[in-house]
Coordinates of C-alpha atoms in Angstrom, one line a residue:
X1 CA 58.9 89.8 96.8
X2 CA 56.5 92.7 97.8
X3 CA 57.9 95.9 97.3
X4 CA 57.3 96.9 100.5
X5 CA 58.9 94.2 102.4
X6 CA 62.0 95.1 100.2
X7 CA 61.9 98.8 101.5
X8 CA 61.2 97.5 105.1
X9 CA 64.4 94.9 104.5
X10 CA 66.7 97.7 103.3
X11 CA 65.6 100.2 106.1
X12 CA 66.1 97.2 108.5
X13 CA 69.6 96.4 107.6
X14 CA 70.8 99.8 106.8
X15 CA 72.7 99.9 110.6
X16 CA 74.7 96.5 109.6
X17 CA 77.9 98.2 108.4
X18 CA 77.0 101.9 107.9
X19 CA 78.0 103.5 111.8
X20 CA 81.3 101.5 110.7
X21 CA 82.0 103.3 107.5
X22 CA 80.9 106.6 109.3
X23 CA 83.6 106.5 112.0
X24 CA 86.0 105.4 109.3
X25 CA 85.5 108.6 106.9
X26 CA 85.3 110.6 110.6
X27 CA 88.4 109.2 111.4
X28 CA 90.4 110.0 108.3
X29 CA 89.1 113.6 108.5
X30 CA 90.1 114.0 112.0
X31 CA 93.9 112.5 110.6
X32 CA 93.5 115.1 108.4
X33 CA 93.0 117.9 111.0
X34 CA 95.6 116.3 113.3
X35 CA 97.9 116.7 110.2
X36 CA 97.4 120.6 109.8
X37 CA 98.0 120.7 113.4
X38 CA 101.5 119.1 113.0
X39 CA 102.0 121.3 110.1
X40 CA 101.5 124.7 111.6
X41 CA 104.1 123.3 114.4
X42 CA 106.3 122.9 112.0
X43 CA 106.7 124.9 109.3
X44 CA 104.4 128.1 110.6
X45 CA 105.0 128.9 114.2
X46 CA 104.6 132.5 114.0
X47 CA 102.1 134.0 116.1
X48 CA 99.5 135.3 113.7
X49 CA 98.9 131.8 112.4
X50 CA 98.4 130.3 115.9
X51 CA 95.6 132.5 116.7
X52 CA 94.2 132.2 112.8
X53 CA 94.2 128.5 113.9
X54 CA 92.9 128.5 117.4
X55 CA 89.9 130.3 115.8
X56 CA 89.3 128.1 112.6
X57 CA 90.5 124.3 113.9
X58 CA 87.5 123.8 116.5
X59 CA 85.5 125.2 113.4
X60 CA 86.5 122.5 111.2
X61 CA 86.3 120.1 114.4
X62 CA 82.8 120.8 115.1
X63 CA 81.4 120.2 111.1
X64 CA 83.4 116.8 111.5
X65 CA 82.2 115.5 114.7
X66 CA 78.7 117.1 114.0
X67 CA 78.1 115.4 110.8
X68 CA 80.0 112.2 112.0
X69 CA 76.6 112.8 114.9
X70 CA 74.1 113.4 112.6
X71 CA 75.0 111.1 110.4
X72 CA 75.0 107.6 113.0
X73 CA 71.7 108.8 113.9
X74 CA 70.0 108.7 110.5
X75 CA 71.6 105.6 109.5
X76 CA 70.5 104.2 113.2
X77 CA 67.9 105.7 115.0
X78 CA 68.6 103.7 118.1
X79 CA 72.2 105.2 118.4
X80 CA 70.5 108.3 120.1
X81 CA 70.9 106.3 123.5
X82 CA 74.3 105.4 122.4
X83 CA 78.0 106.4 122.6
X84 CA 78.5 106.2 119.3
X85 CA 75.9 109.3 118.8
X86 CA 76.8 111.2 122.1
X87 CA 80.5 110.9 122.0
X88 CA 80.9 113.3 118.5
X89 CA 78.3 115.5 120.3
X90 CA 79.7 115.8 123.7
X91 CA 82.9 116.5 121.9
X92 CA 81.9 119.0 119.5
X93 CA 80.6 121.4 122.1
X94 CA 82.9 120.8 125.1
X95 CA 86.2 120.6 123.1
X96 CA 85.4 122.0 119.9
X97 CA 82.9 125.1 120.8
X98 CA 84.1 125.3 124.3
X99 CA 88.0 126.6 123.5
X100 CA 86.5 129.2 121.1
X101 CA 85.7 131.4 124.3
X102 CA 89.3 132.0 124.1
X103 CA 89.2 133.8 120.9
X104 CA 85.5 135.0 120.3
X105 CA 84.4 135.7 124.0
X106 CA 83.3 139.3 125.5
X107 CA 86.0 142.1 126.6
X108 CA 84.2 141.0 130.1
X109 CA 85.2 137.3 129.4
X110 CA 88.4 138.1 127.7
X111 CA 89.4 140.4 131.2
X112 CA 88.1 137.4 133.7
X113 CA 90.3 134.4 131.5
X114 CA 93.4 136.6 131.6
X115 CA 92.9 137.6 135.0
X116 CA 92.6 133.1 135.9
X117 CA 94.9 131.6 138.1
X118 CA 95.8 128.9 135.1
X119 CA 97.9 131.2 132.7
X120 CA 98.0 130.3 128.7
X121 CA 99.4 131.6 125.9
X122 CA 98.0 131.3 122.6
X123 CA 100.4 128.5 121.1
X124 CA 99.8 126.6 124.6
X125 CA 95.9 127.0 123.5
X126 CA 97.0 125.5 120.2
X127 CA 99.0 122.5 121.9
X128 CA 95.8 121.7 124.1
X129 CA 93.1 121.9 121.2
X130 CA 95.6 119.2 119.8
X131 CA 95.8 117.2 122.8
X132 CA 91.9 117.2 123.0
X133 CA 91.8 116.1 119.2
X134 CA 94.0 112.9 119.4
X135 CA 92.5 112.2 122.4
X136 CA 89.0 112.0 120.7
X137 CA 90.7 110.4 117.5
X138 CA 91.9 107.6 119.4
X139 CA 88.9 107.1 121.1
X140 CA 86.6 106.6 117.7
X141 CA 89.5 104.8 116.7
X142 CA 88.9 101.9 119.7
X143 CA 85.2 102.4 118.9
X144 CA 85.8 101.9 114.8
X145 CA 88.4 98.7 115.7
X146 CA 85.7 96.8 117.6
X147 CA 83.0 97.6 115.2
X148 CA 85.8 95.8 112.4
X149 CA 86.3 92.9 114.9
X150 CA 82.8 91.8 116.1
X151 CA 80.5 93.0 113.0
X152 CA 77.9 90.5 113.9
X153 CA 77.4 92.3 117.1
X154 CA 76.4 95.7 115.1
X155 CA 73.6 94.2 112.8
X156 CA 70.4 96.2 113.8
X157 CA 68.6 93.2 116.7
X158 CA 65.6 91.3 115.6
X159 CA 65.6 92.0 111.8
X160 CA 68.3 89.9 110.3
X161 CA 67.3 87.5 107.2
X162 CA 64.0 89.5 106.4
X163 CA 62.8 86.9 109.9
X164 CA 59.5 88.0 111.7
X165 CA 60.4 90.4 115.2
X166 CA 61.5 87.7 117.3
X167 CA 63.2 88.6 120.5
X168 CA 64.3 87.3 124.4
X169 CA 61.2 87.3 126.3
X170 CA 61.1 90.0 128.5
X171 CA 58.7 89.4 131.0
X172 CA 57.5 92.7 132.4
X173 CA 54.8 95.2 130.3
X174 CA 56.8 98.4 129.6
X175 CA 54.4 100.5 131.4
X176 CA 55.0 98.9 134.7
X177 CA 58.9 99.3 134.4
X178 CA 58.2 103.1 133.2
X179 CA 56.1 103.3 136.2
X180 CA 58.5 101.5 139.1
X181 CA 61.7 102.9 137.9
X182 CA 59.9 106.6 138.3
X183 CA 58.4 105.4 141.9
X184 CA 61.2 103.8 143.2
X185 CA 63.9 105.9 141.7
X186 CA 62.2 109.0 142.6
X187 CA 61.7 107.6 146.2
X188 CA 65.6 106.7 146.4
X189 CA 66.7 109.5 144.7
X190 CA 64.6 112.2 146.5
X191 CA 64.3 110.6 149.7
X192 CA 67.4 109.3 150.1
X193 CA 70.4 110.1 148.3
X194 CA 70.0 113.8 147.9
X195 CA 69.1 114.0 151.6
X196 CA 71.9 111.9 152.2
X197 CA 74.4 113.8 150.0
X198 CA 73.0 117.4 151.8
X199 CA 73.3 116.3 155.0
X200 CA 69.7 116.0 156.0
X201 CA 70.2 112.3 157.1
X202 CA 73.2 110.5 158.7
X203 CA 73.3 107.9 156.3
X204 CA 76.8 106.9 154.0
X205 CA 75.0 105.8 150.4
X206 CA 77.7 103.9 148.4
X207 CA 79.2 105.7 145.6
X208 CA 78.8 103.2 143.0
X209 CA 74.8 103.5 143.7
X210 CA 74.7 107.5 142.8
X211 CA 74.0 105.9 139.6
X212 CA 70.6 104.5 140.5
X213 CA 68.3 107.7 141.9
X214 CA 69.1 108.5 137.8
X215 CA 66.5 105.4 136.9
X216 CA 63.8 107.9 137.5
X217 CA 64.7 109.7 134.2
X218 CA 65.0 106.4 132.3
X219 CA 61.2 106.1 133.7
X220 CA 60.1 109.5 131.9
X221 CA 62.1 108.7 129.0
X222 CA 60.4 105.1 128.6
X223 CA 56.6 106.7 129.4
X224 CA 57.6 109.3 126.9
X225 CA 58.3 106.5 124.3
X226 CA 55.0 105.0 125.1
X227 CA 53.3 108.2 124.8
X228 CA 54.5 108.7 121.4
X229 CA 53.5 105.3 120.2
X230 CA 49.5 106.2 121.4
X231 CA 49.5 106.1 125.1
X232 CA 47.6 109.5 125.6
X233 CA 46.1 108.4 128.5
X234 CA 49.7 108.6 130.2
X235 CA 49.6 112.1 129.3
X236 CA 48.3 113.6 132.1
X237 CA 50.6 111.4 134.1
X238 CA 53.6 112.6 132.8
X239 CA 52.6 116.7 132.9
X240 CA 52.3 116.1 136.6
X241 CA 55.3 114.1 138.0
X242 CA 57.9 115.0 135.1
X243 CA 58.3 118.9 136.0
X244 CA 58.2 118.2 139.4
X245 CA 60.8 116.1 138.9
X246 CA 62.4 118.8 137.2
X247 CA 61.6 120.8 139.7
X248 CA 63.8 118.5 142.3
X249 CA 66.5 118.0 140.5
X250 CA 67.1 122.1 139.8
X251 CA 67.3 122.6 143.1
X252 CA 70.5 120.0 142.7
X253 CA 72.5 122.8 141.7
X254 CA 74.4 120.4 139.5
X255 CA 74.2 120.8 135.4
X256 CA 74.8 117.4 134.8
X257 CA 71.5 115.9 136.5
X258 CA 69.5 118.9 135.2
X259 CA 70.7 117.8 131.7
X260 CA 69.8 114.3 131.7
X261 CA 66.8 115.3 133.3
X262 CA 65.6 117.4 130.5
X263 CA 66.8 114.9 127.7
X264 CA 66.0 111.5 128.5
X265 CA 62.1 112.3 127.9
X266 CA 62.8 114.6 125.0
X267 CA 64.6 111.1 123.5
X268 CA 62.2 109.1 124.4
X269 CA 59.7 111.2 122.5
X270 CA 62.1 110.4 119.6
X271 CA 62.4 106.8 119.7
X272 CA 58.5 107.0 119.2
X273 CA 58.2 109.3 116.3
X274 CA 61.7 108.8 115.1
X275 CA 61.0 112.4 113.8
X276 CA 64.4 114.4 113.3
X277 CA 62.8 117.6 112.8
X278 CA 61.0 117.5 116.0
X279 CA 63.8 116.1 117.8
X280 CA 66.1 118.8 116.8
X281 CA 63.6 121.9 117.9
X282 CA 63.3 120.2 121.4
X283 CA 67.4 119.7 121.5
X284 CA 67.5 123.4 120.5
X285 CA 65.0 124.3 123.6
X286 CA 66.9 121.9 126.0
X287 CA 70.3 123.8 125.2
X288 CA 68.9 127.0 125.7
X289 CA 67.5 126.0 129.0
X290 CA 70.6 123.9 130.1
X291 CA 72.3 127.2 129.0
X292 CA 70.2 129.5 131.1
X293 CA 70.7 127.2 134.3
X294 CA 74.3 127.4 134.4
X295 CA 74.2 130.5 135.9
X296 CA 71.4 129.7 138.0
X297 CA 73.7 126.5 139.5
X298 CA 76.4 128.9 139.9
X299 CA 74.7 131.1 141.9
X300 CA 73.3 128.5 143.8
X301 CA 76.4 126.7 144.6
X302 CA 78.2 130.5 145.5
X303 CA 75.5 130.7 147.9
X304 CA 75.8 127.4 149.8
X305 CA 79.6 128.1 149.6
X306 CA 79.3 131.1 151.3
X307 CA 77.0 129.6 154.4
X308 CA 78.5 126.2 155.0
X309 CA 81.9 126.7 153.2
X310 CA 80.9 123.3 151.1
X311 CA 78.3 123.1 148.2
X312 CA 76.3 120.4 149.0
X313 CA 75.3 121.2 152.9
X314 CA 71.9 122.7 152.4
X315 CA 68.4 121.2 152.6
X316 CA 65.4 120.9 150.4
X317 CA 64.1 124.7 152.2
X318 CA 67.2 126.9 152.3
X319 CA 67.6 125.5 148.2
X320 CA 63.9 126.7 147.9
X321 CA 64.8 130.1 149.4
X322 CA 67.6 130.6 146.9
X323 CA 65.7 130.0 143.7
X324 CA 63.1 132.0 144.6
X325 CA 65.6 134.7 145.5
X326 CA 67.2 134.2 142.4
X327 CA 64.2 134.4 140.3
X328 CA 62.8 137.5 142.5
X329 CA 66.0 139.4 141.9
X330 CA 65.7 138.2 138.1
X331 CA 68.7 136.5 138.1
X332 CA 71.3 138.9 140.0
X333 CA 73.5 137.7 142.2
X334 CA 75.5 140.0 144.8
X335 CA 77.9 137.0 144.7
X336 CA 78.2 137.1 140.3
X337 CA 78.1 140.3 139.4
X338 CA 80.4 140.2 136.3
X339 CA 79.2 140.1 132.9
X340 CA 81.4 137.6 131.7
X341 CA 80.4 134.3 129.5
X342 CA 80.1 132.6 132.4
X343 CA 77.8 129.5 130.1
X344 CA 80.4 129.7 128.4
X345 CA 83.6 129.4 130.3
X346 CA 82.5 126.5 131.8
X347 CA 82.5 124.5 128.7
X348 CA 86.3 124.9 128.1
X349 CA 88.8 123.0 129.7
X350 CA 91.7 124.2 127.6
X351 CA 93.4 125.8 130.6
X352 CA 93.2 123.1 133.0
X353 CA 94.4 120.6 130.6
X354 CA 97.4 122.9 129.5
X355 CA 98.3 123.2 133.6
X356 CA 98.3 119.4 133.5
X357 CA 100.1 118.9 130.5
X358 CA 102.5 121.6 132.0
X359 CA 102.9 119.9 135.3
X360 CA 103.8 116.3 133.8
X361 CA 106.2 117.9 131.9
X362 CA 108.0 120.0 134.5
X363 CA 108.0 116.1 136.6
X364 CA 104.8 116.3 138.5
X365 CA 102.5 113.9 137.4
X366 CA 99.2 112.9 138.8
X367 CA 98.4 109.9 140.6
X368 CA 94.5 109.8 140.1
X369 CA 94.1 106.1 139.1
X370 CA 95.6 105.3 142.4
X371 CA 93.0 104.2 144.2
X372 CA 90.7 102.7 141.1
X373 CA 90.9 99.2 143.0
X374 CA 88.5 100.5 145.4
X375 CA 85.9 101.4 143.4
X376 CA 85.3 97.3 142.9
X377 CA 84.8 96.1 146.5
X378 CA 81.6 96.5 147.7
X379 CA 81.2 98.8 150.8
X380 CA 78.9 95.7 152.6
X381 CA 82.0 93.5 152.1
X382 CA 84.6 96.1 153.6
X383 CA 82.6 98.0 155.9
X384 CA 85.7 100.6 156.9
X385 CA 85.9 101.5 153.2
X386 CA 86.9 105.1 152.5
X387 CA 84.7 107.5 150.8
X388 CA 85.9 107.7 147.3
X389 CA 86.2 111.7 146.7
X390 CA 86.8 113.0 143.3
X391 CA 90.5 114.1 142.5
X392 CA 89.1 117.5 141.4
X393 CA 89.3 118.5 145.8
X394 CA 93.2 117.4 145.6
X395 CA 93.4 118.9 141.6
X396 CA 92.3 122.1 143.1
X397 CA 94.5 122.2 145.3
X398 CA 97.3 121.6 143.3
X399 CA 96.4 124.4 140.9
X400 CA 95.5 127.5 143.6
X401 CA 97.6 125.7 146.3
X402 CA 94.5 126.2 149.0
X403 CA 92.8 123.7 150.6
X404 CA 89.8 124.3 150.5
X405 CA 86.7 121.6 149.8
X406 CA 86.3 122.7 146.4
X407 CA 86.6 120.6 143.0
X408 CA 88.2 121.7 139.6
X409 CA 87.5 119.5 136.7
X410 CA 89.8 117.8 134.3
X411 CA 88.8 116.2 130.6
X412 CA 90.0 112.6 130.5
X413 CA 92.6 113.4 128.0
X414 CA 94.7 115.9 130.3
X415 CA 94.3 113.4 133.2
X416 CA 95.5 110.9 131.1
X417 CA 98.4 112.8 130.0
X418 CA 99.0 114.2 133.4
X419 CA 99.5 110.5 134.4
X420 CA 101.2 109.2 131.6
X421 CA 102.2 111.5 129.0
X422 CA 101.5 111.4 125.0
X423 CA 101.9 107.2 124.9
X424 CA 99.0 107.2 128.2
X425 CA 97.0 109.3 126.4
X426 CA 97.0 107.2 122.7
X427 CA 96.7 103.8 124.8
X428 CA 94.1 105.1 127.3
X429 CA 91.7 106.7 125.0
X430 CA 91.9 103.7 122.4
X431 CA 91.1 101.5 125.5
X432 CA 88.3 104.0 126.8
X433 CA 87.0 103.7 123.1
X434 CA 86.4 99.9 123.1
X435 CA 84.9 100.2 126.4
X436 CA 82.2 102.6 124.9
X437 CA 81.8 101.0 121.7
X438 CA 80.9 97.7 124.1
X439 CA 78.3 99.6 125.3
X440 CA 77.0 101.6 122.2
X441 CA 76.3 97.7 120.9
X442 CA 74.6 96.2 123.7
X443 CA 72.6 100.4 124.1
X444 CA 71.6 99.5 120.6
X445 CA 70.3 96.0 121.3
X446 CA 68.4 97.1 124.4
X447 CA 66.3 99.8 122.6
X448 CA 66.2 97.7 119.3
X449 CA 64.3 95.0 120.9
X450 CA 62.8 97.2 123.7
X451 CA 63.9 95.3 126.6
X452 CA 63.2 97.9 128.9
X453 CA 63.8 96.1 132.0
X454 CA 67.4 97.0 131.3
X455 CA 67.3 100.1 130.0
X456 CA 69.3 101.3 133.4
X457 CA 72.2 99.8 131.7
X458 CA 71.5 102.2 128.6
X459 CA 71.2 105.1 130.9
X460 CA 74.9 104.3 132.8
X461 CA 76.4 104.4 129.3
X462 CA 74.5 107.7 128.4
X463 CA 76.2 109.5 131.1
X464 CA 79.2 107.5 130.8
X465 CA 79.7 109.2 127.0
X466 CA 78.0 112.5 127.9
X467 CA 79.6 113.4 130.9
X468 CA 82.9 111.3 131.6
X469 CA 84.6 112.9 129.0
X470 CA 85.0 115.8 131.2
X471 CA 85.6 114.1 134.2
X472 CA 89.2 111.9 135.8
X473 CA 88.9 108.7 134.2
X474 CA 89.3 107.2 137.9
X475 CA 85.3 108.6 138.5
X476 CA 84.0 109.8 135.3
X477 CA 85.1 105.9 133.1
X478 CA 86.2 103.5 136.3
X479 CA 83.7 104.7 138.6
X480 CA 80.5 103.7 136.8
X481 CA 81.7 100.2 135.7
X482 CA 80.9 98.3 138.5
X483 CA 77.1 98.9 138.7
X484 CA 76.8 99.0 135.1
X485 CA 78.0 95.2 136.1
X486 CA 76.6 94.3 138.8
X487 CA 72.3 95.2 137.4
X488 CA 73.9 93.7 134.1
X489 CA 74.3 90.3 135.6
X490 CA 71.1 90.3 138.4
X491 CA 69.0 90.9 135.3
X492 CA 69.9 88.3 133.1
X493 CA 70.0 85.8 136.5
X494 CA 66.3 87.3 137.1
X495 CA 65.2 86.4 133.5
X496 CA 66.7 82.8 133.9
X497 CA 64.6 82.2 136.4
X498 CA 61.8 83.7 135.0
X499 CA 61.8 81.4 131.7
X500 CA 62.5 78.1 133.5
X501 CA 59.9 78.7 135.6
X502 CA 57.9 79.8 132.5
X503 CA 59.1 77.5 130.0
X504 CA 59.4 79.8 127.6
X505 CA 62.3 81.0 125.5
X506 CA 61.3 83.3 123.1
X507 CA 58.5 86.1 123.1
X508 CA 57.2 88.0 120.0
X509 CA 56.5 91.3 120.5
X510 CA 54.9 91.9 117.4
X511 CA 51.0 90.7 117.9
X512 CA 47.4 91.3 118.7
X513 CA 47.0 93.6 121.4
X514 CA 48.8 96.8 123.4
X515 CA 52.0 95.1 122.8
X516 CA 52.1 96.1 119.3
X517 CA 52.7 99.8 120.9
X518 CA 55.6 99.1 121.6
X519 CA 57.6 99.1 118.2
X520 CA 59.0 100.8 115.6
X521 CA 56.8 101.3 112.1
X522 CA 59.5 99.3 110.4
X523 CA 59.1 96.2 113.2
X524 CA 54.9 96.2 112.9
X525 CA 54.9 96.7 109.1
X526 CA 57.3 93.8 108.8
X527 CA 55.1 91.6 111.2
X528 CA 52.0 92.3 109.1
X529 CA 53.9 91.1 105.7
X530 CA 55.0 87.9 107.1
X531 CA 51.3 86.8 108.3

């Protein structure tokens, strides 16, 4: 056998077994740290070690989950789209970097958190960064159990047995998808659900379809990929619509939108080159700009606040006028004038999980899941269907005891406690976790054999692991399920009809022409052995 096609055989089943083993040396390591936690309850209570610990643990929590994250992506490239890459991430900096503002933040950030309406001492900061920890545990620990179960779902797609790239047909040319998800997305997202959302039009646009104006990210993202394969000539293309794009979704004043904005194409870019080193310099710019606009959608939000008394009731104009009063005044606010870590706070959620931990304690649990149901009847079908709001207004309320129509955000794990307590939290998260491996497999298979035509179900599970985390699981987990459904089955009916009409079954990718764009070095190397 060629040398070569050996190297191209072992690079092609390197995936098969190794994101397993990498969650199962994570997981012991985060037993270990659970451990330690236990130990200091036990045996050194005093007060001096709980700070030494509230200041080293998320240390040690970040290496673990960071090299659990680095690691899945060298031995899969593809797991960049997936939960199994973005879940260690979005842990390691929201509950692993985000509590150390409680220890290392600035006298100014120090003043403001002791001055917050949620009070908490330092072994109550302790008994969160626990609750955080098994939390996370539990959930790699669902992901690890169905990687063990269903092994044959995790080999790496179109590669097995050394065969020739052989996938399902799929019927449209990349390009065009790139190209209609950014037109139409952009059209619906722009046009219609942002005006909608703001006010600027008397329509009521489902909540399960706040999903969809996101497609015209996973447009940039897949023109990026094809850019980086040799599509120069889309170049152009993409340095006029992508920023403003960008542009658009600033004036959002919502981080989470700006962030996926910013890094589906700086992935897609990856999934070209598969180069590390130039995806980690573009990570490092996107944090420093995501880190840059959280004041900036502060501000924004204070501002709107202030005028309508919500956050969302202003139109594409007055949000214009803001930025550009923002940027003239370089930044300053008259509403934020404090110097605190403001970036910074807003990645913890220490305090609002210790208030819910509190509250189910003292008998006041939360009822968030209660009106889950809803979320899976279609509006057209029951027309007099309530708008689903997010249990951060009545949360909010129930921490400051105003009513006001403002939200306050809550991690999964302290919403699960708050509901349920210690045995809610183990069950839910382990559940959650089998949920997301799901989708990490099928995220994998998508981008493995590029079909593109559902790459909208890779983006739902991209912000499901990037952002749910720190959302109520009723919203942030139950709340994107239904569409993620719903395009899941009208694709593979459309394809159906498409190869019976076709009589076609099978498509490979891997010949003469444009098409050959479209893959990895590994797939077109392994195409040209077996001619």
């Amino acid at each position: 056998m060629p040398q070569a096609l050996r190297s191209v055989r072992r690079k092609s089943s390197r995936g098969k077994h190794g994101l397993r083993q990498i969650y199962g040396q994570t997981l012991i390591m985060l037993a270990g740290l659970l451990a330690v936690y236990q130990l200091i309850w036990s045996f050194f209570p005093d007060p001096e070690t709980i700070d030494q610990s509230n200041a080293l643990l998320p240390c040690i929590f970040i290496l673990i989950l960071g090299s659990a994250a680095y690691r899945s992506i060298q031995n899969r490239k593809a797991s960049i789209w997936s939960p199994v890459f973005l879940i260690p991430i979005q842990s390691a900096v929201f509950f692993g970097f985000g509590p150390l503002v409680e220890v290392f933040g600035s006298a100014a950030t120090m003043d403001y958190l002791n001055r917050s309406i949620i009070d908490m001492r330092a072994n109550e900061l302790l008994r969160s960064n626990f609750l955080s920890t098994l939390g996370i545990s539990f959930v790699m620990l669902g992901m690890w159990t169905h990687m063990s179960v269903f092994p044959g779902k995790w080999k790496v797609a179109g590669n097995r047995r050394g065969q020739r790239v052989v996938t399902k047909r799929a019927p449209f040319d990349p390009l065009y998808v790139a190209l209609a998800f950014i037109l139409f997305g952009g059209i619906f997202r722009h046009l219609i659900l942002m005006p909608a959302l703001w006010g600027m039009i008397d329509v009521v646009v489902a909540g399960v379809l706040s999903s969809v104006g996101a497609i015209v990210d996973v447009g940039f993202g897949l023109l990026a990929i094809l850019i980086a394969r040799g599509r120069r000539s889309l170049l152009p293309f993409f340095a006029l619509f992508w920023p403003a794009h960008v542009f658009l979704t600033v004036l959002s004043f919502a981080k989470a939108e700006i962030l996926i904005a910013l890094l589906f194409p700086v992935i897609g870019f990856f999934a070209g080159n598969q180069n590390i080193r130039r995806l980690t310099t573009r990570l490092i710019i996107v944090g420093i700009v995501f880190g840059v606009s959280q004041e900036w959608v502060h501000h924004g939000r204070a501002v709107v606040f202030e005028r309508t008394q919500t956050i969302n009731e202003a139109d594409y104009g007055e949000r214009v006028e803001i930025l550009f009063d923002y940027v003239i005044n370089n930044g300053e606010s008259d509403l934020v004038q404090d110097e605190r870590q403001g970036w910074w706070t807003r990645l913890n959620y220490t305090r609002v999980q210790s208030f819910a931990m509190t509250a189910y304690d003292n008998g006041r649990p939360g009822d968030t899941l209660a009106s889950a149901w809803m979320y899976f009847i279609p509006r057209a079908i029951w027309s007099e269907k309530p708008i689903l709001v997010s249990p951060g207004k009545a949360f909010y309320e129930t921490v400051t005891g105003r009513n006001l129509n403002t939200f306050l955000g809550l991690s999964i794990y302290g919403d699960l406690y708050w509901q349920f307590g210690w045995n809610g939290l183990i069950l839910g998260s382990f559940i959650i976790g089998i949920l997301l491996s799901m989708l990490s497999w099928r995220s994998l298979n998508i981008m493995e054999t590029e079909d593109f035509f559902r790459i909208p179900l890779v983006l739902i599970a991209f912000e499901l692991a990037a952002i749910s985390p720190t959302s109520f699981v009723v919203n942030g987990v139950i709340g994107q399920l239904p569409i993620y459904v719903a395009y899941s089955i009208g694709v593979s009916c459309l394809y159906l009809v498409l190869r019976s009409k076709s009589g076609s079954r099978h498509h490979i990718y891997a010949r003469r022409g444009r098409a050959a764009n479209f893959h990895s070095p590994a797939h077109v190397e392994l195409a040209q052995l077996k001619r």
